């Protein structure tokens, strides 16, 4: 069915007027398509990654290689979603005009400095691997959920939430019984 603006009105879930390239901390949640458990399983409170889960883990840790203005904090791959905290750093530039040295065989791939471009790059990396190595074509739910972290106590609470996510899996709203 073709897109019809009168019937298909998508509302943005982003904070209106907020610059998502702004320095700061962001809590991110990405869900799999249909909340299908694609990345492994939790046994005895421990996430056991399958190959797809390991790829998601690896792609997340490669984010700063592609986006030097991003640093990583707490992170977890769950059976059907991913939680992570990203820090957008201020004043990180690369390229000839800024005279910042690049590693000889490495050019950053990210062209935009927004949270959206970072998440898009992560999703593309995992999706490409999944399509090449599994019969799964649709990996991710459309969009992602983000929360701007505004205080140290909030950051500490979200770190704790991520660390305990595996143990509390059966209580999670994204839990799907095996």
CSV table of N, CA and C in Angstrom, one decimal:
chain,number,residue,atom,x,y,z
A,1,UNK,N,0.9,-1.2,0.0
A,1,UNK,CA,0.0,0.0,0.0
A,1,UNK,C,0.9,1.2,0.0
A,2,UNK,N,0.7,2.2,-0.9
A,2,UNK,CA,1.5,3.4,-1.0
A,2,UNK,C,1.2,4.3,0.3
A,3,UNK,N,2.2,5.1,0.6
A,3,UNK,CA,2.1,6.0,1.7
A,3,UNK,C,1.1,7.1,1.4
A,4,UNK,N,0.2,7.2,2.3
A,4,UNK,CA,-0.9,8.2,2.2
A,4,UNK,C,-0.8,9.1,3.5
A,5,UNK,N,-0.4,10.3,3.3
A,5,UNK,CA,-0.3,11.2,4.5
A,5,UNK,C,-1.5,11.4,5.3
A,6,UNK,N,-2.7,11.2,4.7
A,6,UNK,CA,-3.9,11.4,5.5
A,6,UNK,C,-4.2,10.1,6.4
A,7,UNK,N,-3.6,9.0,6.0
A,7,UNK,CA,-3.9,7.7,6.7
A,7,UNK,C,-2.7,7.3,7.5
A,8,UNK,N,-1.5,7.6,7.1
A,8,UNK,CA,-0.2,7.2,7.8
A,8,UNK,C,0.5,8.4,8.4
A,9,UNK,N,0.0,8.8,9.5
A,9,UNK,CA,0.6,9.9,10.2
A,9,UNK,C,1.5,9.4,11.3
A,10,UNK,N,2.8,9.5,11.0
A,10,UNK,CA,3.8,9.0,12.0
A,10,UNK,C,4.2,10.2,12.9
A,11,UNK,N,4.0,10.1,14.2
A,11,UNK,CA,4.5,11.1,15.1
A,11,UNK,C,5.9,10.8,15.6
A,12,UNK,N,6.7,11.8,15.7
A,12,UNK,CA,8.0,11.6,16.2
A,12,UNK,C,8.0,11.3,17.7
A,13,UNK,N,8.8,10.4,18.2
A,13,UNK,CA,8.9,10.2,19.6
A,13,UNK,C,10.0,11.0,20.2
A,14,UNK,N,10.7,11.8,19.4
A,14,UNK,CA,11.8,12.6,19.9
A,14,UNK,C,11.3,13.9,20.5
A,15,UNK,N,12.1,14.4,21.4
A,15,UNK,CA,11.8,15.6,22.1
A,15,UNK,C,11.9,16.8,21.1
A,16,UNK,N,10.8,17.4,20.9
A,16,UNK,CA,10.6,18.5,19.9
A,16,UNK,C,11.6,19.6,20.2
A,17,UNK,N,12.4,20.0,19.2
A,17,UNK,CA,13.3,21.1,19.3
A,17,UNK,C,14.7,20.7,19.9
A,18,UNK,N,14.9,19.5,20.4
A,18,UNK,CA,16.1,19.1,21.0
A,18,UNK,C,17.1,18.7,20.0
A,19,UNK,N,18.4,19.2,20.2
A,19,UNK,CA,19.5,18.9,19.3
A,19,UNK,C,20.1,17.6,19.7
A,20,UNK,N,19.9,16.5,19.0
A,20,UNK,CA,20.4,15.2,19.4
A,20,UNK,C,21.8,14.9,19.0
A,21,UNK,N,22.5,16.0,18.7
A,21,UNK,CA,24.0,15.9,18.6
A,21,UNK,C,24.6,16.6,19.8
A,22,UNK,N,23.8,17.1,20.7
A,22,UNK,CA,24.3,17.8,21.9
A,22,UNK,C,25.1,16.9,22.8
A,23,UNK,N,26.2,17.5,23.3
A,23,UNK,CA,27.0,16.7,24.3
A,23,UNK,C,26.1,16.3,25.5
A,24,UNK,N,26.3,15.1,25.9
A,24,UNK,CA,25.6,14.6,27.1
A,24,UNK,C,25.4,13.1,27.0
A,25,UNK,N,24.7,12.6,28.0
A,25,UNK,CA,24.5,11.1,28.1
A,25,UNK,C,23.1,10.7,27.7
A,26,UNK,N,23.0,9.6,27.0
A,26,UNK,CA,21.7,9.1,26.5
A,26,UNK,C,21.5,7.7,26.8
A,27,UNK,N,20.4,7.3,27.3
A,27,UNK,CA,20.0,5.9,27.5
A,27,UNK,C,19.2,5.4,26.3
A,28,UNK,N,19.7,4.4,25.7
A,28,UNK,CA,19.1,3.9,24.4
A,28,UNK,C,18.5,2.5,24.6
A,29,UNK,N,17.4,2.2,24.0
A,29,UNK,CA,16.8,0.9,24.0
A,29,UNK,C,16.4,0.6,22.5
A,30,UNK,N,16.8,-0.5,22.0
A,30,UNK,CA,16.5,-1.0,20.7
A,30,UNK,C,15.9,-2.3,20.8
A,31,UNK,N,14.7,-2.5,20.2
A,31,UNK,CA,14.0,-3.8,20.2
A,31,UNK,C,14.0,-4.5,18.9
A,32,UNK,N,14.0,-5.8,18.9
A,32,UNK,CA,14.0,-6.6,17.7
A,32,UNK,C,12.6,-6.6,17.1
A,33,UNK,N,12.5,-6.8,15.8
A,33,UNK,CA,11.2,-6.8,15.1
A,33,UNK,C,10.3,-7.9,15.8
A,34,UNK,N,9.1,-7.5,16.1
A,34,UNK,CA,8.2,-8.3,16.8
A,34,UNK,C,8.6,-8.8,18.1
A,35,UNK,N,9.6,-8.2,18.7
A,35,UNK,CA,10.2,-8.6,20.0
A,35,UNK,C,10.6,-10.0,20.0
A,36,UNK,N,11.0,-10.5,18.9
A,36,UNK,CA,11.5,-11.9,18.7
A,36,UNK,C,12.9,-12.1,19.4
A,37,UNK,N,13.0,-13.2,20.1
A,37,UNK,CA,14.3,-13.4,20.8
A,37,UNK,C,15.3,-13.9,19.8
A,38,UNK,N,16.2,-13.0,19.3
A,38,UNK,CA,17.1,-13.3,18.3
A,38,UNK,C,18.6,-13.4,18.7
A,39,UNK,N,18.9,-12.9,19.9
A,39,UNK,CA,20.3,-12.7,20.3
A,39,UNK,C,20.8,-13.7,21.4
A,40,UNK,N,20.0,-14.7,21.7
A,40,UNK,CA,20.4,-15.7,22.7
A,40,UNK,C,19.3,-15.9,23.7
A,41,UNK,N,19.7,-16.5,24.9
A,41,UNK,CA,18.8,-16.7,26.0
A,41,UNK,C,19.4,-16.5,27.3
A,42,UNK,N,18.5,-16.3,28.3
A,42,UNK,CA,19.0,-16.1,29.6
A,42,UNK,C,18.8,-17.3,30.4
A,43,UNK,N,19.8,-17.8,31.0
A,43,UNK,CA,19.8,-19.0,31.8
A,43,UNK,C,20.5,-18.7,33.2
A,44,UNK,N,19.7,-19.0,34.3
A,44,UNK,CA,20.3,-18.7,35.6
A,44,UNK,C,20.7,-17.2,35.8
A,45,UNK,N,20.0,-16.3,35.2
A,45,UNK,CA,20.3,-14.9,35.3
A,45,UNK,C,21.5,-14.4,34.5
A,46,UNK,N,22.0,-15.3,33.6
A,46,UNK,CA,23.1,-14.9,32.7
A,46,UNK,C,22.7,-14.9,31.3
A,47,UNK,N,23.0,-13.9,30.5
A,47,UNK,CA,22.7,-13.8,29.1
A,47,UNK,C,23.7,-14.7,28.4
A,48,UNK,N,23.2,-15.6,27.6
A,48,UNK,CA,24.1,-16.5,26.8
A,48,UNK,C,23.8,-16.1,25.4
A,49,UNK,N,24.8,-15.3,24.8
A,49,UNK,CA,24.7,-14.8,23.5
A,49,UNK,C,24.9,-15.9,22.4
A,50,UNK,N,24.0,-15.9,21.4
A,50,UNK,CA,24.2,-16.7,20.3
A,50,UNK,C,25.1,-15.9,19.3
A,51,UNK,N,25.3,-16.4,18.1
A,51,UNK,CA,26.2,-15.7,17.1
A,51,UNK,C,25.7,-14.3,16.8
A,52,UNK,N,24.4,-14.2,16.7
A,52,UNK,CA,23.7,-12.9,16.4
A,52,UNK,C,23.9,-11.9,17.6
A,53,UNK,N,23.7,-12.5,18.8
A,53,UNK,CA,23.9,-11.6,20.0
A,53,UNK,C,25.4,-11.2,20.1
A,54,UNK,N,26.3,-12.0,19.7
A,54,UNK,CA,27.7,-11.7,19.8
A,54,UNK,C,28.0,-10.6,18.8
A,55,UNK,N,27.4,-10.7,17.6
A,55,UNK,CA,27.6,-9.6,16.6
A,55,UNK,C,27.0,-8.3,17.0
A,56,UNK,N,25.8,-8.3,17.7
A,56,UNK,CA,25.3,-7.1,18.2
A,56,UNK,C,26.2,-6.5,19.3
A,57,UNK,N,26.7,-7.4,20.1
A,57,UNK,CA,27.7,-6.9,21.2
A,57,UNK,C,28.9,-6.3,20.5
A,58,UNK,N,29.5,-7.0,19.5
A,58,UNK,CA,30.7,-6.4,18.8
A,58,UNK,C,30.4,-5.1,18.1
A,59,UNK,N,29.2,-5.0,17.4
A,59,UNK,CA,28.9,-3.8,16.7
A,59,UNK,C,28.8,-2.6,17.6
A,60,UNK,N,28.2,-2.9,18.8
A,60,UNK,CA,28.0,-1.8,19.8
A,60,UNK,C,29.4,-1.3,20.2
A,61,UNK,N,30.3,-2.2,20.5
A,61,UNK,CA,31.7,-1.8,20.9
A,61,UNK,C,32.5,-1.2,19.8
A,62,UNK,N,32.1,-1.3,18.5
A,62,UNK,CA,32.7,-0.6,17.4
A,62,UNK,C,32.2,0.8,17.2
A,63,UNK,N,31.2,1.2,17.8
A,63,UNK,CA,30.6,2.5,17.6
A,63,UNK,C,31.6,3.6,17.6
A,64,UNK,N,32.5,3.7,18.7
A,64,UNK,CA,33.5,4.8,18.7
A,64,UNK,C,34.5,4.8,17.5
A,65,UNK,N,34.7,3.6,16.9
A,65,UNK,CA,35.6,3.6,15.7
A,65,UNK,C,34.9,4.3,14.5
A,66,UNK,N,33.6,4.3,14.5
A,66,UNK,CA,32.9,4.9,13.4
A,66,UNK,C,32.4,6.4,13.7
A,67,UNK,N,32.2,6.6,15.0
A,67,UNK,CA,31.8,7.9,15.5
A,67,UNK,C,32.7,8.3,16.7
A,68,UNK,N,33.8,8.9,16.4
A,68,UNK,CA,34.8,9.3,17.4
A,68,UNK,C,34.2,10.2,18.5
A,69,UNK,N,33.1,10.9,18.2
A,69,UNK,CA,32.5,11.8,19.2
A,69,UNK,C,31.6,11.1,20.2
A,70,UNK,N,31.6,9.8,20.1
A,70,UNK,CA,30.7,9.0,21.0
A,70,UNK,C,31.6,8.1,21.9
A,71,UNK,N,31.3,8.0,23.2
A,71,UNK,CA,31.9,7.1,24.1
A,71,UNK,C,30.8,6.2,24.7
A,72,UNK,N,31.2,5.0,25.0
A,72,UNK,CA,30.3,4.0,25.5
A,72,UNK,C,30.3,3.9,27.0
A,73,UNK,N,29.2,3.5,27.6
A,73,UNK,CA,29.1,3.3,29.0
A,73,UNK,C,28.5,1.9,29.2
A,74,UNK,N,27.6,1.7,30.2
A,74,UNK,CA,27.0,0.4,30.4
A,74,UNK,C,26.2,0.0,29.2
A,75,UNK,N,26.1,-1.3,29.0
A,75,UNK,CA,25.5,-1.9,27.8
A,75,UNK,C,25.2,-3.3,28.1
A,76,UNK,N,24.0,-3.8,27.5
A,76,UNK,CA,23.7,-5.2,27.6
A,76,UNK,C,22.9,-5.6,26.4
A,77,UNK,N,23.2,-6.8,25.9
A,77,UNK,CA,22.4,-7.4,24.8
A,77,UNK,C,21.5,-8.4,25.5
A,78,UNK,N,20.2,-8.2,25.3
A,78,UNK,CA,19.2,-9.1,25.9
A,78,UNK,C,18.6,-10.0,24.8
A,79,UNK,N,17.8,-11.0,25.1
A,79,UNK,CA,17.3,-11.9,24.0
A,79,UNK,C,16.6,-11.1,22.9
A,80,UNK,N,15.9,-10.1,23.2
A,80,UNK,CA,15.1,-9.4,22.2
A,80,UNK,C,15.2,-7.9,22.2
A,81,UNK,N,16.2,-7.4,22.9
A,81,UNK,CA,16.5,-5.9,22.9
A,81,UNK,C,17.9,-5.6,23.4
A,82,UNK,N,18.3,-4.4,23.2
A,82,UNK,CA,19.6,-3.9,23.6
A,82,UNK,C,19.4,-2.7,24.4
A,83,UNK,N,20.1,-2.5,25.5
A,83,UNK,CA,20.1,-1.3,26.3
A,83,UNK,C,21.6,-0.8,26.3
A,84,UNK,N,21.7,0.5,26.2
A,84,UNK,CA,23.1,1.1,26.3
A,84,UNK,C,23.0,2.5,26.7
A,85,UNK,N,24.1,3.0,27.2
A,85,UNK,CA,24.3,4.4,27.5
A,85,UNK,C,25.4,4.9,26.6
A,86,UNK,N,25.1,6.0,25.9
A,86,UNK,CA,26.1,6.6,25.1
A,86,UNK,C,26.4,8.0,25.6
A,87,UNK,N,27.6,8.5,25.4
A,87,UNK,CA,28.0,9.8,25.7
A,87,UNK,C,28.4,10.5,24.4
A,88,UNK,N,27.7,11.6,24.1
A,88,UNK,CA,28.1,12.4,23.0
A,88,UNK,C,29.1,13.4,23.5
A,89,UNK,N,30.3,13.4,23.0
A,89,UNK,CA,31.4,14.3,23.5
A,89,UNK,C,31.4,15.6,22.7
A,90,UNK,N,31.9,16.6,23.3
A,90,UNK,CA,32.0,17.9,22.7
A,90,UNK,C,33.3,18.1,22.1
A,91,UNK,N,33.4,18.8,21.0
A,91,UNK,CA,34.6,19.2,20.4
A,91,UNK,C,35.5,18.1,19.8
A,92,UNK,N,35.0,16.9,19.5
A,92,UNK,CA,35.8,15.9,18.8
A,92,UNK,C,35.6,16.0,17.3
A,93,UNK,N,36.7,16.3,16.7
A,93,UNK,CA,36.6,16.4,15.2
A,93,UNK,C,37.7,15.6,14.6
A,94,UNK,N,37.5,15.2,13.4
A,94,UNK,CA,38.5,14.5,12.6
A,94,UNK,C,38.5,15.0,11.2
A,95,UNK,N,39.5,14.8,10.5
A,95,UNK,CA,39.6,15.2,9.1
A,95,UNK,C,40.6,16.3,8.9
A,96,UNK,N,40.9,16.6,7.6
A,96,UNK,CA,42.0,17.5,7.2
A,96,UNK,C,41.7,18.9,7.7
A,97,UNK,N,40.5,19.4,7.7
A,97,UNK,CA,40.3,20.8,8.1
A,97,UNK,C,40.5,21.1,9.6
A,98,UNK,N,40.4,20.0,10.4
A,98,UNK,CA,40.6,20.1,11.8
A,98,UNK,C,41.9,19.7,12.2
A,99,UNK,N,42.7,19.2,11.3
A,99,UNK,CA,44.1,18.8,11.5
A,99,UNK,C,44.2,17.7,12.6
A,100,UNK,N,43.2,16.9,12.8
A,100,UNK,CA,43.3,15.8,13.7
A,100,UNK,C,43.8,14.6,13.0
A,101,UNK,N,44.8,13.9,13.5
A,101,UNK,CA,45.4,12.8,12.8
A,101,UNK,C,44.4,11.6,12.7
A,102,UNK,N,44.4,10.9,11.6
A,102,UNK,CA,43.6,9.7,11.4
A,102,UNK,C,44.5,8.5,11.5
A,103,UNK,N,44.1,7.4,12.0
A,103,UNK,CA,44.9,6.2,11.9
A,103,UNK,C,45.1,5.9,10.4
A,104,UNK,N,46.2,5.3,10.1
A,104,UNK,CA,46.5,5.1,8.7
A,104,UNK,C,45.5,4.4,7.8
A,105,UNK,N,44.9,3.3,8.3
A,105,UNK,CA,44.0,2.5,7.5
A,105,UNK,C,42.6,2.7,8.0
A,106,UNK,N,42.3,3.8,8.7
A,106,UNK,CA,41.0,3.9,9.3
A,106,UNK,C,40.4,5.3,9.0
A,107,UNK,N,39.3,5.3,8.4
A,107,UNK,CA,38.5,6.5,8.1
A,107,UNK,C,37.2,6.4,8.9
A,108,UNK,N,36.8,7.3,9.7
A,108,UNK,CA,35.5,7.2,10.3
A,108,UNK,C,34.3,7.2,9.3
A,109,UNK,N,33.4,6.3,9.5
A,109,UNK,CA,32.3,6.1,8.6
A,109,UNK,C,31.1,7.0,8.8
A,110,UNK,N,30.9,7.4,10.1
A,110,UNK,CA,29.7,8.2,10.4
A,110,UNK,C,29.8,9.6,9.8
A,111,UNK,N,28.8,10.1,9.2
A,111,UNK,CA,28.9,11.4,8.6
A,111,UNK,C,28.1,12.4,9.4
A,112,UNK,N,27.1,11.9,10.2
A,112,UNK,CA,26.3,12.8,11.0
A,112,UNK,C,26.7,12.6,12.5
A,113,UNK,N,26.5,13.6,13.2
A,113,UNK,CA,26.9,13.5,14.6
A,113,UNK,C,25.7,13.4,15.6
A,114,UNK,N,24.6,12.9,15.1
A,114,UNK,CA,23.4,12.8,16.0
A,114,UNK,C,23.3,11.4,16.5
A,115,UNK,N,22.5,11.2,17.6
A,115,UNK,CA,22.2,9.9,18.2
A,115,UNK,C,21.6,9.1,17.1
A,116,UNK,N,20.7,9.6,16.3
A,116,UNK,CA,20.0,8.9,15.2
A,116,UNK,C,21.0,8.2,14.3
A,117,UNK,N,22.0,9.0,13.8
A,117,UNK,CA,23.0,8.4,12.9
A,117,UNK,C,23.8,7.3,13.5
A,118,UNK,N,24.1,7.4,14.8
A,118,UNK,CA,24.8,6.4,15.5
A,118,UNK,C,24.0,5.1,15.6
A,119,UNK,N,22.7,5.2,16.0
A,119,UNK,CA,21.9,4.1,16.1
A,119,UNK,C,21.6,3.5,14.7
A,120,UNK,N,21.4,4.3,13.7
A,120,UNK,CA,21.2,3.8,12.4
A,120,UNK,C,22.4,2.9,12.0
A,121,UNK,N,23.7,3.4,12.2
A,121,UNK,CA,24.9,2.7,11.9
A,121,UNK,C,24.9,1.4,12.6
A,122,UNK,N,24.6,1.4,13.9
A,122,UNK,CA,24.6,0.1,14.7
A,122,UNK,C,23.6,-0.9,14.1
A,123,UNK,N,22.4,-0.4,13.8
A,123,UNK,CA,21.4,-1.3,13.3
A,123,UNK,C,21.8,-1.9,11.9
A,124,UNK,N,22.4,-1.0,11.1
A,124,UNK,CA,22.8,-1.5,9.8
A,124,UNK,C,23.8,-2.6,9.9
A,125,UNK,N,24.8,-2.4,10.8
A,125,UNK,CA,25.9,-3.4,11.0
A,125,UNK,C,25.3,-4.8,11.4
A,126,UNK,N,24.4,-4.8,12.4
A,126,UNK,CA,23.8,-6.0,12.8
A,126,UNK,C,22.9,-6.6,11.8
A,127,UNK,N,22.1,-5.8,11.1
A,127,UNK,CA,21.2,-6.3,10.1
A,127,UNK,C,22.0,-6.9,8.9
A,128,UNK,N,23.0,-6.3,8.5
A,128,UNK,CA,23.8,-6.8,7.4
A,128,UNK,C,24.3,-8.2,7.7
A,129,UNK,N,24.9,-8.3,8.9
A,129,UNK,CA,25.4,-9.6,9.4
A,129,UNK,C,24.3,-10.7,9.4
A,130,UNK,N,23.1,-10.3,10.0
A,130,UNK,CA,22.0,-11.2,10.1
A,130,UNK,C,21.5,-11.7,8.7
A,131,UNK,N,21.4,-10.8,7.7
A,131,UNK,CA,21.0,-11.1,6.4
A,131,UNK,C,22.0,-12.0,5.6
A,132,UNK,N,23.3,-11.8,6.0
A,132,UNK,CA,24.3,-12.7,5.3
A,132,UNK,C,24.4,-14.0,6.0
A,133,UNK,N,24.0,-14.2,7.3
A,133,UNK,CA,24.3,-15.4,8.0
A,133,UNK,C,23.1,-16.1,8.5
A,134,UNK,N,21.9,-15.5,8.4
A,134,UNK,CA,20.7,-16.2,8.8
A,134,UNK,C,19.6,-15.9,7.8
A,135,UNK,N,18.5,-16.6,7.9
A,135,UNK,CA,17.3,-16.4,7.1
A,135,UNK,C,16.5,-15.1,7.5
A,136,UNK,N,16.9,-14.5,8.5
A,136,UNK,CA,16.2,-13.4,9.1
A,136,UNK,C,16.5,-12.1,8.3
A,137,UNK,N,15.4,-11.5,7.8
A,137,UNK,CA,15.5,-10.3,7.0
A,137,UNK,C,15.2,-9.0,7.8
A,138,UNK,N,14.2,-9.0,8.6
A,138,UNK,CA,13.8,-7.9,9.5
A,138,UNK,C,14.3,-8.2,10.9
A,139,UNK,N,15.3,-7.4,11.2
A,139,UNK,CA,15.9,-7.6,12.5
A,139,UNK,C,15.3,-6.7,13.6
A,140,UNK,N,15.2,-5.5,13.3
A,140,UNK,CA,14.8,-4.4,14.3
A,140,UNK,C,13.4,-3.9,14.1
A,141,UNK,N,12.9,-3.6,15.3
A,141,UNK,CA,11.6,-2.8,15.3
A,141,UNK,C,12.0,-1.4,14.7
A,142,UNK,N,11.0,-0.8,14.1
A,142,UNK,CA,11.2,0.6,13.6
A,142,UNK,C,11.5,1.5,14.8
A,143,UNK,N,12.5,2.4,14.6
A,143,UNK,CA,12.8,3.4,15.5
A,143,UNK,C,13.6,2.8,16.7
A,144,UNK,N,13.7,3.6,17.8
A,144,UNK,CA,14.3,3.2,19.0
A,144,UNK,C,13.9,4.2,20.1
A,145,UNK,N,14.1,3.8,21.3
A,145,UNK,CA,13.7,4.6,22.4
A,145,UNK,C,15.0,5.2,23.0
A,146,UNK,N,14.9,6.5,23.3
A,146,UNK,CA,16.1,7.2,23.9
A,146,UNK,C,15.6,8.1,25.1
A,147,UNK,N,16.4,8.2,26.0
A,147,UNK,CA,16.2,9.1,27.2
A,147,UNK,C,17.4,9.9,27.4
A,148,UNK,N,17.2,11.2,27.5
A,148,UNK,CA,18.3,12.1,27.8
A,148,UNK,C,18.6,12.1,29.3
A,149,UNK,N,19.8,11.7,29.7
A,149,UNK,CA,20.1,11.6,31.1
A,149,UNK,C,20.6,12.9,31.6
A,150,UNK,N,19.9,13.4,32.7
A,150,UNK,CA,20.1,14.8,33.1
A,150,UNK,C,20.8,15.0,34.5
A,151,UNK,N,21.1,13.9,35.1
A,151,UNK,CA,21.8,14.0,36.4
A,151,UNK,C,22.6,12.8,36.8
A,152,UNK,N,23.6,12.9,37.7
A,152,UNK,CA,24.4,11.8,38.1
A,152,UNK,C,23.6,10.7,38.8
A,153,UNK,N,22.6,11.1,39.7
A,153,UNK,CA,21.8,10.0,40.3
A,153,UNK,C,21.0,9.2,39.2
A,154,UNK,N,20.5,9.9,38.2
A,154,UNK,CA,19.8,9.3,37.1
A,154,UNK,C,20.7,8.3,36.4
A,155,UNK,N,21.9,8.8,36.1
A,155,UNK,CA,22.9,8.0,35.4
A,155,UNK,C,23.2,6.7,36.2
A,156,UNK,N,23.4,6.9,37.5
A,156,UNK,CA,23.7,5.8,38.4
A,156,UNK,C,22.6,4.7,38.4
A,157,UNK,N,21.4,5.2,38.4
A,157,UNK,CA,20.2,4.3,38.4
A,157,UNK,C,20.1,3.6,37.1
A,158,UNK,N,20.3,4.2,36.0
A,158,UNK,CA,20.2,3.6,34.7
A,158,UNK,C,21.4,2.5,34.5
A,159,UNK,N,22.5,2.9,35.0
A,159,UNK,CA,23.6,1.9,35.0
A,159,UNK,C,23.3,0.6,35.8
A,160,UNK,N,22.7,0.8,36.9
A,160,UNK,CA,22.3,-0.3,37.8
A,160,UNK,C,21.2,-1.1,37.1
A,161,UNK,N,20.2,-0.4,36.5
A,161,UNK,CA,19.2,-1.1,35.7
A,161,UNK,C,19.8,-2.0,34.6
A,162,UNK,N,20.7,-1.5,33.9
A,162,UNK,CA,21.3,-2.3,32.8
A,162,UNK,C,22.1,-3.4,33.4
A,163,UNK,N,22.8,-3.2,34.4
A,163,UNK,CA,23.6,-4.3,35.1
A,163,UNK,C,22.7,-5.4,35.6
A,164,UNK,N,21.5,-5.1,36.1
A,164,UNK,CA,20.6,-6.1,36.7
A,164,UNK,C,19.6,-6.6,35.7
A,165,UNK,N,19.6,-6.1,34.4
A,165,UNK,CA,18.6,-6.5,33.5
A,165,UNK,C,18.5,-8.0,33.3
A,166,UNK,N,19.6,-8.7,33.2
A,166,UNK,CA,19.6,-10.1,33.0
A,166,UNK,C,19.0,-10.9,34.1
A,167,UNK,N,19.3,-10.5,35.3
A,167,UNK,CA,18.7,-11.1,36.5
A,167,UNK,C,17.2,-10.9,36.6
A,168,UNK,N,16.8,-9.8,36.2
A,168,UNK,CA,15.4,-9.4,36.3
A,168,UNK,C,14.6,-9.7,35.1
A,169,UNK,N,15.1,-10.5,34.2
A,169,UNK,CA,14.6,-10.7,32.8
A,169,UNK,C,13.1,-11.1,32.9
A,170,UNK,N,12.7,-12.0,33.7
A,170,UNK,CA,11.3,-12.5,33.8
A,170,UNK,C,10.3,-11.4,34.2
A,171,UNK,N,10.9,-10.3,34.8
A,171,UNK,CA,10.0,-9.2,35.3
A,171,UNK,C,10.0,-8.1,34.2
A,172,UNK,N,10.8,-8.2,33.2
A,172,UNK,CA,11.0,-7.1,32.2
A,172,UNK,C,9.7,-7.1,31.3
A,173,UNK,N,9.3,-5.9,30.9
A,173,UNK,CA,8.1,-5.8,30.1
A,173,UNK,C,8.4,-6.3,28.7
A,174,UNK,N,9.6,-6.5,28.3
A,174,UNK,CA,10.0,-7.1,27.0
A,174,UNK,C,10.2,-8.6,27.1
A,175,UNK,N,10.0,-9.2,28.3
A,175,UNK,CA,10.2,-10.6,28.4
A,175,UNK,C,9.2,-11.4,27.6
A,176,UNK,N,9.8,-12.4,26.9
A,176,UNK,CA,9.0,-13.4,26.2
A,176,UNK,C,9.4,-14.8,26.6
A,177,UNK,N,8.5,-15.6,27.1
A,177,UNK,CA,8.8,-16.9,27.6
A,177,UNK,C,9.3,-17.7,26.4
A,178,UNK,N,10.3,-18.6,26.7
A,178,UNK,CA,10.9,-19.4,25.6
A,178,UNK,C,9.9,-20.5,25.2
